[in-house]
PDB file of C-alpha atoms and ligand atoms in Angstrom:
ATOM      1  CA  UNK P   1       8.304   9.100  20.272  1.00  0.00           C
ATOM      2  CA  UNK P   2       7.490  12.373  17.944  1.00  0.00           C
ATOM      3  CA  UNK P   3       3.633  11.851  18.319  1.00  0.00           C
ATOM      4  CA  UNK P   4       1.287  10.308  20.985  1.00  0.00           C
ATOM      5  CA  UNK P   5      -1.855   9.507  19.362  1.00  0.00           C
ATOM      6  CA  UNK P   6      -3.017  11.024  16.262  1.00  0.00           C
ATOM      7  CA  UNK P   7      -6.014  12.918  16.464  1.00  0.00           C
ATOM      8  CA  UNK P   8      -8.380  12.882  13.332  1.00  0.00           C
ATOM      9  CA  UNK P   9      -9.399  16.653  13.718  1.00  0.00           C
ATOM     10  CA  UNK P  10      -5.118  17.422  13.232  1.00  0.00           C
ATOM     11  CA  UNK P  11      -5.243  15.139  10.292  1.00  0.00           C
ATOM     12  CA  UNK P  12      -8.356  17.133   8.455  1.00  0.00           C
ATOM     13  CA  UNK P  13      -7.112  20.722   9.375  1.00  0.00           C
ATOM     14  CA  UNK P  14      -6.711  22.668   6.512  1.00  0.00           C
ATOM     15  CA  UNK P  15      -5.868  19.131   4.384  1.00  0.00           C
ATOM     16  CA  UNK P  16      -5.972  20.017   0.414  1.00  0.00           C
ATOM     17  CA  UNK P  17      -8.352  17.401  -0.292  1.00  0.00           C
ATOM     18  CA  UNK P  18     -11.720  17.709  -1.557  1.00  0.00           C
ATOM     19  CA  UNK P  19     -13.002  13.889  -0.017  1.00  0.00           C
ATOM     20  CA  UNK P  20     -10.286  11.662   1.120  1.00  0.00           C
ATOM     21  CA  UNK P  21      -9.626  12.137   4.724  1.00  0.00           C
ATOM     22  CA  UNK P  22     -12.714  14.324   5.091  1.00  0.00           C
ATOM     23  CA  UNK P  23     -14.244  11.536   7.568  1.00  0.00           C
ATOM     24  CA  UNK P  24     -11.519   9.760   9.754  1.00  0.00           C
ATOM     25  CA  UNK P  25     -12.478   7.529  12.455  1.00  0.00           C
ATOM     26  CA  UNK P  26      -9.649   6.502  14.784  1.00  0.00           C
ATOM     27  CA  UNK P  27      -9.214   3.694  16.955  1.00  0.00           C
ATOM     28  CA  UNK P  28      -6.573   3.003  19.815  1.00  0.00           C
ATOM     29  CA  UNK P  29      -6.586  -0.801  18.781  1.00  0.00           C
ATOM     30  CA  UNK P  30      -8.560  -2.933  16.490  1.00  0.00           C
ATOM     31  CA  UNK P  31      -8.195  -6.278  14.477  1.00  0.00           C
ATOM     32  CA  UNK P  32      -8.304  -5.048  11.295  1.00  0.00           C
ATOM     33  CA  UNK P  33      -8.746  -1.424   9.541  1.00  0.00           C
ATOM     34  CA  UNK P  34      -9.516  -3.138   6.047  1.00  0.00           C
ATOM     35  CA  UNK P  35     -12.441  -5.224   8.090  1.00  0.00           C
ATOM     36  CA  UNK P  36     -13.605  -1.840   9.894  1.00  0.00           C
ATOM     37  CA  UNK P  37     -13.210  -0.153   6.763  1.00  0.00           C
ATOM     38  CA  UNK P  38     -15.505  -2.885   5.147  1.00  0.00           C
ATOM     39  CA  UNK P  39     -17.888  -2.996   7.386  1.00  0.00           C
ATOM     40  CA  UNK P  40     -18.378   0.961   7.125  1.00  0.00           C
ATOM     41  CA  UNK P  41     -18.015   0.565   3.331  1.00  0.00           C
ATOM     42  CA  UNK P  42     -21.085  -2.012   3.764  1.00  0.00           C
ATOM     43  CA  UNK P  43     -23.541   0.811   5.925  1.00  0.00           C
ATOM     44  CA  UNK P  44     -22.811   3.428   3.137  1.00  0.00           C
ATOM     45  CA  UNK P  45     -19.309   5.435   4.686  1.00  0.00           C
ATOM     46  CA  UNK P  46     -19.029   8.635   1.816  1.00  0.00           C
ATOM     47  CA  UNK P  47     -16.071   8.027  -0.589  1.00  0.00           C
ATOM     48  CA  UNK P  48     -12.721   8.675   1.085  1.00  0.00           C
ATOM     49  CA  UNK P  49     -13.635   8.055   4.612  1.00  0.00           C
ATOM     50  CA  UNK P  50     -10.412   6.518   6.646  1.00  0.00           C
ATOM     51  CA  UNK P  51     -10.000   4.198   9.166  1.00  0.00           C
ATOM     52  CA  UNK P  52      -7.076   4.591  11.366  1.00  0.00           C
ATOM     53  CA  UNK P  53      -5.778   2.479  14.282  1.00  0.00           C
ATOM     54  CA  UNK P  54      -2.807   3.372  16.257  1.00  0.00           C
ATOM     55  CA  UNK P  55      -2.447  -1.048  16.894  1.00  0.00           C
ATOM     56  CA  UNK P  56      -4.091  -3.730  14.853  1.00  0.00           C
ATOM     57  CA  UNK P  57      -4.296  -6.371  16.638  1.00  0.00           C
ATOM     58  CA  UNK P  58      -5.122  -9.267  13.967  1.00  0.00           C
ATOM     59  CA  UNK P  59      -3.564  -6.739  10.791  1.00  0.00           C
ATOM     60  CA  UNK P  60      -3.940  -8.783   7.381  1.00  0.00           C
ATOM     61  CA  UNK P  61      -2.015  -8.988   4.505  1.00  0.00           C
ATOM     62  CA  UNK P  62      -2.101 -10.379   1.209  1.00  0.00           C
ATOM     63  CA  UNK P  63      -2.240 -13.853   0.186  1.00  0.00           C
ATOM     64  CA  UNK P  64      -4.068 -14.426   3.755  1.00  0.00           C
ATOM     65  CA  UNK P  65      -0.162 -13.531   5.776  1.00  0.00           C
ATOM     66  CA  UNK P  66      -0.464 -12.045   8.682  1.00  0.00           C
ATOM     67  CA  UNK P  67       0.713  -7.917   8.846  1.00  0.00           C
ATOM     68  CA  UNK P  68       2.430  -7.178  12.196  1.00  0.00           C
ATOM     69  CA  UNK P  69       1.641  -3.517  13.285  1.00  0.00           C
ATOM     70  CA  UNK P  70       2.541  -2.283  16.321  1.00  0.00           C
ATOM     71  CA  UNK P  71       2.360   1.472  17.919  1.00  0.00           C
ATOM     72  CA  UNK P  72       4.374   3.575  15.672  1.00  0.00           C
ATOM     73  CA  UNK P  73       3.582   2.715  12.937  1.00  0.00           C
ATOM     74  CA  UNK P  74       0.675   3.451  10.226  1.00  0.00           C
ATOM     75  CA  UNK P  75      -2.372   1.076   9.756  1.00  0.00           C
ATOM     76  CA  UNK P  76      -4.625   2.721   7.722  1.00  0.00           C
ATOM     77  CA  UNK P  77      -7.879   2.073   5.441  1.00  0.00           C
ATOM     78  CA  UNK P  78      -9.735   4.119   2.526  1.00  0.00           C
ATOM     79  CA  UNK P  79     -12.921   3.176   1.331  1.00  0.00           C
ATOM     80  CA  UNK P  80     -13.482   4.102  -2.465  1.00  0.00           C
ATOM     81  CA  UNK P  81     -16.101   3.442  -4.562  1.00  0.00           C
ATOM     82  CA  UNK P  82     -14.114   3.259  -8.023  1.00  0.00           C
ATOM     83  CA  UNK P  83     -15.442   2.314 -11.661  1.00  0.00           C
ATOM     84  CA  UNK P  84     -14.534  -1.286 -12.354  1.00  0.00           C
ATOM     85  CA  UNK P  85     -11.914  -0.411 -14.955  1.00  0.00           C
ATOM     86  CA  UNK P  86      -9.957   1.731 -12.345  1.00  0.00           C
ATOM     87  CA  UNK P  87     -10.135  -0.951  -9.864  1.00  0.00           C
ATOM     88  CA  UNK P  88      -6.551  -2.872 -10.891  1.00  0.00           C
ATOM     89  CA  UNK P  89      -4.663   1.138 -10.604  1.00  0.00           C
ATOM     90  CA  UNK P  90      -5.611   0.995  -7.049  1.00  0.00           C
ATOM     91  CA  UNK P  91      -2.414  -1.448  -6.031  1.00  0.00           C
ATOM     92  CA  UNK P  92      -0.653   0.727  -8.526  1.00  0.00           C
ATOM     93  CA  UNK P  93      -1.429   4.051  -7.174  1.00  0.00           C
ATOM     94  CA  UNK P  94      -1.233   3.337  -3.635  1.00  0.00           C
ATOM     95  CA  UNK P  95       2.541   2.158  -4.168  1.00  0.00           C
ATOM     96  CA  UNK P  96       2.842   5.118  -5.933  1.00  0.00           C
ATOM     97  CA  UNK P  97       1.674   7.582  -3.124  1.00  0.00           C
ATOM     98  CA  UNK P  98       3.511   5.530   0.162  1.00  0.00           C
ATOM     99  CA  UNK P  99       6.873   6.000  -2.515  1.00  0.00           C
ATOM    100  CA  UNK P 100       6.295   9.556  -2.906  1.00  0.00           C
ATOM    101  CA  UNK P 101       5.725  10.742   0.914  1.00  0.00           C
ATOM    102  CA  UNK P 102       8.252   8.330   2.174  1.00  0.00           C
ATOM    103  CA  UNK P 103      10.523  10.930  -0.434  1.00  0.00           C
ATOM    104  CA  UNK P 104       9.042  14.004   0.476  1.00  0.00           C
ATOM    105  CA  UNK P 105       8.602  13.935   4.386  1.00  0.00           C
ATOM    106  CA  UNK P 106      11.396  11.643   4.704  1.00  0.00           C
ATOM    107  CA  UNK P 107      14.307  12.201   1.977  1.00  0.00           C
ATOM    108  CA  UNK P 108      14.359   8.741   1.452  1.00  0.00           C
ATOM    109  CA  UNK P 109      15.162   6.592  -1.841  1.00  0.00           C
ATOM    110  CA  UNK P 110      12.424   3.989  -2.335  1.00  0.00           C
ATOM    111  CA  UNK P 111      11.665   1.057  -4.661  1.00  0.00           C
ATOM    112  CA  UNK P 112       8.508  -0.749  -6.006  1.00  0.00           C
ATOM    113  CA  UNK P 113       8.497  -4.804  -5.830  1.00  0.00           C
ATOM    114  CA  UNK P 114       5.764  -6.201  -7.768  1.00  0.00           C
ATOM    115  CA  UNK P 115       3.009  -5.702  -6.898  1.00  0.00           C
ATOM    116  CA  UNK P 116       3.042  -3.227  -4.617  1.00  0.00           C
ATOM    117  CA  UNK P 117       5.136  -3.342  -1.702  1.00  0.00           C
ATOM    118  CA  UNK P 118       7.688  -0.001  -1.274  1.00  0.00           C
ATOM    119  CA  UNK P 119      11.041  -1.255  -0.418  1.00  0.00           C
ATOM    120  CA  UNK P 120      14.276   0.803   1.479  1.00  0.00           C
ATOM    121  CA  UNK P 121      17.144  -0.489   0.383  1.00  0.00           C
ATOM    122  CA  UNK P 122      15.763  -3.573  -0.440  1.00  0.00           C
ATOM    123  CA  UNK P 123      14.073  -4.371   2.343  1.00  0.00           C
ATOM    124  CA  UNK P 124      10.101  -4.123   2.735  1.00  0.00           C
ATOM    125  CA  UNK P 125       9.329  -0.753   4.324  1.00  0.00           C
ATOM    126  CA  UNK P 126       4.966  -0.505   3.760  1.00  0.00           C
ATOM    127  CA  UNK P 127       2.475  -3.548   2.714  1.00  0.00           C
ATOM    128  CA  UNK P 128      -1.180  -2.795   1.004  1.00  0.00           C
ATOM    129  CA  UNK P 129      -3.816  -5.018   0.681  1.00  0.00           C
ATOM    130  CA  UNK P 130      -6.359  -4.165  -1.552  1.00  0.00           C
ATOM    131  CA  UNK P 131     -10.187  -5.633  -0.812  1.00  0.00           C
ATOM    132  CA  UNK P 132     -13.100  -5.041  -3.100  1.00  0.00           C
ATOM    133  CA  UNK P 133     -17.179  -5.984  -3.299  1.00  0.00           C
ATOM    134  CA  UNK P 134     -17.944  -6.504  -6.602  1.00  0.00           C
ATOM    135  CA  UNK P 135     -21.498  -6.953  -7.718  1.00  0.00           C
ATOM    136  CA  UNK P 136     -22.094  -8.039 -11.579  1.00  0.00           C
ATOM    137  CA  UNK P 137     -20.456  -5.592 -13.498  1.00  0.00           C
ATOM    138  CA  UNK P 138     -20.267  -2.789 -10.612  1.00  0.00           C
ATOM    139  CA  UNK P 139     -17.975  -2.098  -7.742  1.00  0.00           C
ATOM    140  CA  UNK P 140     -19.953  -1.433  -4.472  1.00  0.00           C
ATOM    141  CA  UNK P 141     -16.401  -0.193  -2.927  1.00  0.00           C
ATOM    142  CA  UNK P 142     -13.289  -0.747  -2.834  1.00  0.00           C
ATOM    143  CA  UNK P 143     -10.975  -0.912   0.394  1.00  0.00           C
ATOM    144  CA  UNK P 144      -7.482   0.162   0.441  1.00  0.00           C
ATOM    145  CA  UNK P 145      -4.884  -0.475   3.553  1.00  0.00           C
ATOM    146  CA  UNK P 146      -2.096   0.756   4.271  1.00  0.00           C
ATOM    147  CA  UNK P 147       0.489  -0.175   6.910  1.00  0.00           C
ATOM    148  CA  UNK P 148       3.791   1.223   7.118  1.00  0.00           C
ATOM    149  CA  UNK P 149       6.136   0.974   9.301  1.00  0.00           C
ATOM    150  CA  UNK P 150       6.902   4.295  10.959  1.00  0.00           C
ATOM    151  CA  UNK P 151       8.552   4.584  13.864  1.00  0.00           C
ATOM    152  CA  UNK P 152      10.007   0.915  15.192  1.00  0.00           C
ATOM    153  CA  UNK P 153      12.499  -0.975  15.464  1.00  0.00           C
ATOM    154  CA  UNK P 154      12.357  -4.104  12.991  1.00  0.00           C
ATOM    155  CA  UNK P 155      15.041  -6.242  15.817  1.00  0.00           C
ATOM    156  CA  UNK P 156      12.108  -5.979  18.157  1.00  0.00           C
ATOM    157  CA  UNK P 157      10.407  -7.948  15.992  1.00  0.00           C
ATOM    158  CA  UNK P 158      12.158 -11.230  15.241  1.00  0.00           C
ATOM    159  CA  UNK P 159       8.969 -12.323  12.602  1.00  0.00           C
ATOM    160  CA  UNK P 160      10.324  -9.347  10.046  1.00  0.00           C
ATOM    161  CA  UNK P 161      13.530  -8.320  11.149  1.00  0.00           C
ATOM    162  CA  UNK P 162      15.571  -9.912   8.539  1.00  0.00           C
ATOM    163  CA  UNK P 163      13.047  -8.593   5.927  1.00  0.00           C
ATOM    164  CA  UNK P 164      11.561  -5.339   7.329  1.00  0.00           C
ATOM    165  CA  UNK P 165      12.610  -1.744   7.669  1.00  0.00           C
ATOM    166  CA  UNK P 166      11.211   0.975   9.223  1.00  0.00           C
ATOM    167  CA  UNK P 167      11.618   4.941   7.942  1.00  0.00           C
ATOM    168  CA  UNK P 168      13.196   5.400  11.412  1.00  0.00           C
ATOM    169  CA  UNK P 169      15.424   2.736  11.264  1.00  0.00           C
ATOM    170  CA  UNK P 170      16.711   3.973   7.839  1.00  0.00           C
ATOM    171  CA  UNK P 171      16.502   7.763   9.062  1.00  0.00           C
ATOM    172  CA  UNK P 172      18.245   7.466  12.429  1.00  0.00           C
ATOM    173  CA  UNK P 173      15.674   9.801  13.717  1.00  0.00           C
ATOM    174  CA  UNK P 174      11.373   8.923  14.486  1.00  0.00           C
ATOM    175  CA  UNK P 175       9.364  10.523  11.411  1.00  0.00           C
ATOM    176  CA  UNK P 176       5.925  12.924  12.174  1.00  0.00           C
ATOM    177  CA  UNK P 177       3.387  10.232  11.448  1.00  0.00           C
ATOM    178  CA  UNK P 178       0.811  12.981  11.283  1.00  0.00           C
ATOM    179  CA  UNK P 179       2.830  14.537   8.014  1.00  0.00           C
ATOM    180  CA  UNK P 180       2.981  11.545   6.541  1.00  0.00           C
ATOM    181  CA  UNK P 181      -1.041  10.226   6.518  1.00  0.00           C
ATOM    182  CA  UNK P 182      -1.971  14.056   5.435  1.00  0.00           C
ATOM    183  CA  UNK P 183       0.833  13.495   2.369  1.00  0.00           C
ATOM    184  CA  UNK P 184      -0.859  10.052   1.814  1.00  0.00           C
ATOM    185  CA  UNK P 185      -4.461  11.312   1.759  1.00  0.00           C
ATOM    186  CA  UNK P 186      -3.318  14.173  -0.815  1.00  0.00           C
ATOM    187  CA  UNK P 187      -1.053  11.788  -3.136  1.00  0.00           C
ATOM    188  CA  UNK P 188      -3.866   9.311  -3.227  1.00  0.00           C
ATOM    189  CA  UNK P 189      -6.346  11.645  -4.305  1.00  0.00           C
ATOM    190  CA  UNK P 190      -4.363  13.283  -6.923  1.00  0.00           C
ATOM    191  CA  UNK P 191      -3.414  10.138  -8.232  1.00  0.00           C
ATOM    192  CA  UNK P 192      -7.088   8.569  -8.222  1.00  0.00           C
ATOM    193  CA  UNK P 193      -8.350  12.357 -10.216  1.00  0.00           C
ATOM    194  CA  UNK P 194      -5.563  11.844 -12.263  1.00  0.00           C
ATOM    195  CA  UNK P 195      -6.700   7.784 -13.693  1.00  0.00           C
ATOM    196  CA  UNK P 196      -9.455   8.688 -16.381  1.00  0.00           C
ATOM    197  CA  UNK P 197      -7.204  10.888 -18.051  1.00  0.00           C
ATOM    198  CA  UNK P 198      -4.707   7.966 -19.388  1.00  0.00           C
ATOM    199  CA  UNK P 199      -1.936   6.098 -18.442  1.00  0.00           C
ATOM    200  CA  UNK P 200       0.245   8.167 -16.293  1.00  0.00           C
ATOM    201  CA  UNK P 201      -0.223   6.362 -12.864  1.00  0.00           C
ATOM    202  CA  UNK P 202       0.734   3.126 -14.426  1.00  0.00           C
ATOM    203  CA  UNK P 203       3.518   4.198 -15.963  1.00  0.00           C
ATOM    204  CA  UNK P 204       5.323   6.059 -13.169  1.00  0.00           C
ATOM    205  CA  UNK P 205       4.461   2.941 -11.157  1.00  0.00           C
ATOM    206  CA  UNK P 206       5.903   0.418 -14.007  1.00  0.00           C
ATOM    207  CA  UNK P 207       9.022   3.032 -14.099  1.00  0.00           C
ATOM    208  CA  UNK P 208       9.507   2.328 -10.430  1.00  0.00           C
ATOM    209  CA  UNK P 209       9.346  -1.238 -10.495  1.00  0.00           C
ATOM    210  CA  UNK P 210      12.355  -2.768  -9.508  1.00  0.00           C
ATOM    211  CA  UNK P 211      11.773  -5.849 -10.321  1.00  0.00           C
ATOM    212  CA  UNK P 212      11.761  -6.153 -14.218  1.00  0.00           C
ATOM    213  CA  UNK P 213      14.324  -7.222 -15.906  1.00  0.00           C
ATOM    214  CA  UNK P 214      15.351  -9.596 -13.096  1.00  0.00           C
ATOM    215  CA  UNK P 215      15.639 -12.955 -12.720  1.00  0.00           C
ATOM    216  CA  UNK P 216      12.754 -13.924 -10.100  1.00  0.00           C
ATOM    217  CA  UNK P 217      11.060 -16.711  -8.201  1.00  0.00           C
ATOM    218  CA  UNK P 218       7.051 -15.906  -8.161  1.00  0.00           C
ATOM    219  CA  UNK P 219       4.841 -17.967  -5.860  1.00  0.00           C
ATOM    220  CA  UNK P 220       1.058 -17.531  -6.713  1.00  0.00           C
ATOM    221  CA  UNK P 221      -1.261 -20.302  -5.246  1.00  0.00           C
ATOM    222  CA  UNK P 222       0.932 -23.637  -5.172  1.00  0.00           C
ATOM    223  CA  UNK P 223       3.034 -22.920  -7.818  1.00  0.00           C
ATOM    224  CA  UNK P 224       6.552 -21.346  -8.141  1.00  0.00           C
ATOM    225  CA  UNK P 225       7.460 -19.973 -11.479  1.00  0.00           C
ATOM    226  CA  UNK P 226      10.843 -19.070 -12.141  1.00  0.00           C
ATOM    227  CA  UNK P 227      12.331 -16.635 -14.898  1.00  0.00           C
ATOM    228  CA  UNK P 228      12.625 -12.939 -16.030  1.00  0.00           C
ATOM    229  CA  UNK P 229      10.174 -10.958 -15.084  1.00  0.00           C
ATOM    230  CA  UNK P 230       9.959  -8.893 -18.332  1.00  0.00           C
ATOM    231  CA  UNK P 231       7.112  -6.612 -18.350  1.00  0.00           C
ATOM    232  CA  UNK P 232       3.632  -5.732 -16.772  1.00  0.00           C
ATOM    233  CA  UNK P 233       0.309  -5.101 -18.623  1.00  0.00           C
ATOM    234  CA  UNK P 234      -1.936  -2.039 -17.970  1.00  0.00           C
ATOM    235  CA  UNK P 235      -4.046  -4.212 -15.876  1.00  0.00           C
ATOM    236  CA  UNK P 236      -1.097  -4.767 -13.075  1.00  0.00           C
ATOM    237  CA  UNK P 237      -0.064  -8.722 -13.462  1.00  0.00           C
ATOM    238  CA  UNK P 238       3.435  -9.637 -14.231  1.00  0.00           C
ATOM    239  CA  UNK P 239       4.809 -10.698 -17.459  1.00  0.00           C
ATOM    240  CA  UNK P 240       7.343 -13.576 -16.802  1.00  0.00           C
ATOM    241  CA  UNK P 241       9.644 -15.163 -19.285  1.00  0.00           C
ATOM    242  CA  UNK P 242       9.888 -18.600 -18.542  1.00  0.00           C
ATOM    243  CA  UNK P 243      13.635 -20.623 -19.341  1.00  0.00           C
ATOM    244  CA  UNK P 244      11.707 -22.363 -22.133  1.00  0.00           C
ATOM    245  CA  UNK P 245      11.052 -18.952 -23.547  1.00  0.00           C
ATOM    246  CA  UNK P 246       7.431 -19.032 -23.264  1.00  0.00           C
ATOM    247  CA  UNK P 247       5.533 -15.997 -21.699  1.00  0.00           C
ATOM    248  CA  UNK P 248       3.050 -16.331 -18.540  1.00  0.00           C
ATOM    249  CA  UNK P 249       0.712 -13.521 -17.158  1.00  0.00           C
ATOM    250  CA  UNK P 250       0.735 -14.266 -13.666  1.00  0.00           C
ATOM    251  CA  UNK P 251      -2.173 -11.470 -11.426  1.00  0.00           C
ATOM    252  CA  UNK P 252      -0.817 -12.492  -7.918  1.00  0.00           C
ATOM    253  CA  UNK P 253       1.732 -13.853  -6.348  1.00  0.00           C
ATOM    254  CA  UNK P 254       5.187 -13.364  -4.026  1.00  0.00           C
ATOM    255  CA  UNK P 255       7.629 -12.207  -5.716  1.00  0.00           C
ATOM    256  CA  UNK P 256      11.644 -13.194  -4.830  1.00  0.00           C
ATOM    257  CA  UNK P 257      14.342 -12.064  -6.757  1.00  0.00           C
ATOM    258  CA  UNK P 258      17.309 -14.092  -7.263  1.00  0.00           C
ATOM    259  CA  UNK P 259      20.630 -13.345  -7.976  1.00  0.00           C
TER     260      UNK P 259
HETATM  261  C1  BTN C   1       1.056  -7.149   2.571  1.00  0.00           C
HETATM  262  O1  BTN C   1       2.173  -6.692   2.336  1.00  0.00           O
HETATM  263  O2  BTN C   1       0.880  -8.371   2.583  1.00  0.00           O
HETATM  264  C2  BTN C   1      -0.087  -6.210   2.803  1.00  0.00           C
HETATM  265  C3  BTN C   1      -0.119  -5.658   4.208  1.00  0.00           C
HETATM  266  C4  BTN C   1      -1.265  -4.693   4.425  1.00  0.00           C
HETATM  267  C5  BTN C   1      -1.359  -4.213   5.841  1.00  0.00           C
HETATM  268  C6  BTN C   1      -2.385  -3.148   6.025  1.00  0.00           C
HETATM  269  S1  BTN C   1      -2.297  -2.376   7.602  1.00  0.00           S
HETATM  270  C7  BTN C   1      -3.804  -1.574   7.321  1.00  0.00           C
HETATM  271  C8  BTN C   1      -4.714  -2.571   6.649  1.00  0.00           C
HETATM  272  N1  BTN C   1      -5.360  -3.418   7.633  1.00  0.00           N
HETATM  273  C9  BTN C   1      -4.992  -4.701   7.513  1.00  0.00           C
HETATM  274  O3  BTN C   1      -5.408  -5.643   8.231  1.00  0.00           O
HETATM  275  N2  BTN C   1      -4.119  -4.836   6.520  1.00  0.00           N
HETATM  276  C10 BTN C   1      -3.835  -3.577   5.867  1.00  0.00           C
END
């Protein structure tokens, strides 16, 4: 392996940030990050505080799945406390940042399936699940995690291996893990500066998305909706045009594409 454990005090050195990643408490192995994270987030943790684990040992993911994350890869958490109208760009920009680093440290090409999981070659690469405490009309903070597969081997993992990839696996060679969480910290930040001044985030996001225009199955609670996935509104849910022509908004859901 490239790295043994990563050490918070590497991660903060020198790291052109002025509050993500300014407080990052690692762990060996926990259940969660997101339900550290939240917990931290609950006893006041500043804005941009990280939770790290180098094995999660009950890892989440959305719509209640189960995220596998084993040593070598990333399982990460940042606590936020965002307005409520910038809360829907968080899925958007943290897509956004795991696409760009995966580009820059690794040279990779990368895709966007709605909503936000970052594809290689079609095949899932990173997973982010998004948790939030929201109190009347304000957000008491927002959790995002992060976990990416690194540095593993997806066969070794029957669950994912006909659906996973890992940035070695698509490299040939292990990745610095270390590079990569310093080029997450900075993306994110830039990109969560960059929301009150308009629409950029969502658009490079919406640009990247390579699911519209196809012909898709979405699951979202017990129902399966099938058609075109034409377009997605500022707020992050999925336009889909049904066969009898009528439009649907749909906020969450699995997305399959068909061919
Ligand atoms: C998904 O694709 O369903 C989302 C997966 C999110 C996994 C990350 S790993 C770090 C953080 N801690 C968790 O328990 N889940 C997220």
């Amino acid at each position: 392996m490239v790295e043994e454990n990563l050490s918070p005090a590497d991660i903060t050195h020198k790291l052109k940030t002025d509050f993500i990643g300014h407080k990052v408490i690692a762990y060996p192995s926990l259940t969660s990050t997101n339900d550290i994270a939240k917990r931290e987030a609950k006893k006041g943790a500043r804005e941009g505080t990280v939770i790290l684990a180098e094995e999660q040992t009950a890892g989440r993911g959305r719509l209640k799945r189960a995220w596998l994350s084993p040593r070598g890869s990333i399982a990460l958490s940042i606590i936020l406390h965002p307005t409520p109208a910038q809360l829907p760009s968080l899925s958007m920009l943290a897509s956004l940042a795991v696409a760009r680093c995966i580009e820059k440290v690794g040279g990779l090409e990368t895709q966007i399936k709605w909503p936000n999981d970052v594809l290689i070659n079609g095949k899932k690469v990173c997973g982010i699940l998004i948790e939030s405490d929201v109190r009347g009309s304000a957000v008491d903070y927002a959790v995002i995690g992060i976990g990416l597969n690194v540095n593993l081997k997806p066969a070794d993992f029957p669950e994912i291996a006909a659906t996973a990839t890992s940035l070695s696996h698509e490299l040939g060679r292990e990745l610095s893990r270390l590079q990569i969480i310093r080029c997450l910290l900075e993306e994110m930040e830039n990109l969560y500066l960059e929301l009150p001044e308009g629409d950029s985030v969502f658009r490079e996001w919406r640009d990247r998305l390579v699911t519209l225009g196809k012909e898709v199955e979405v699951s979202s609670g017990k129902t399966i909706y099938k058609g075109i996935a034409e377009s997605v509104a500022s707020d992050g849910s999925l336009l889909l045009r049904q066969p009898d022509g009528s439009l649907i908004k749909i906020v969450a859901g699995d997305v399959t594409l068909r061919r």
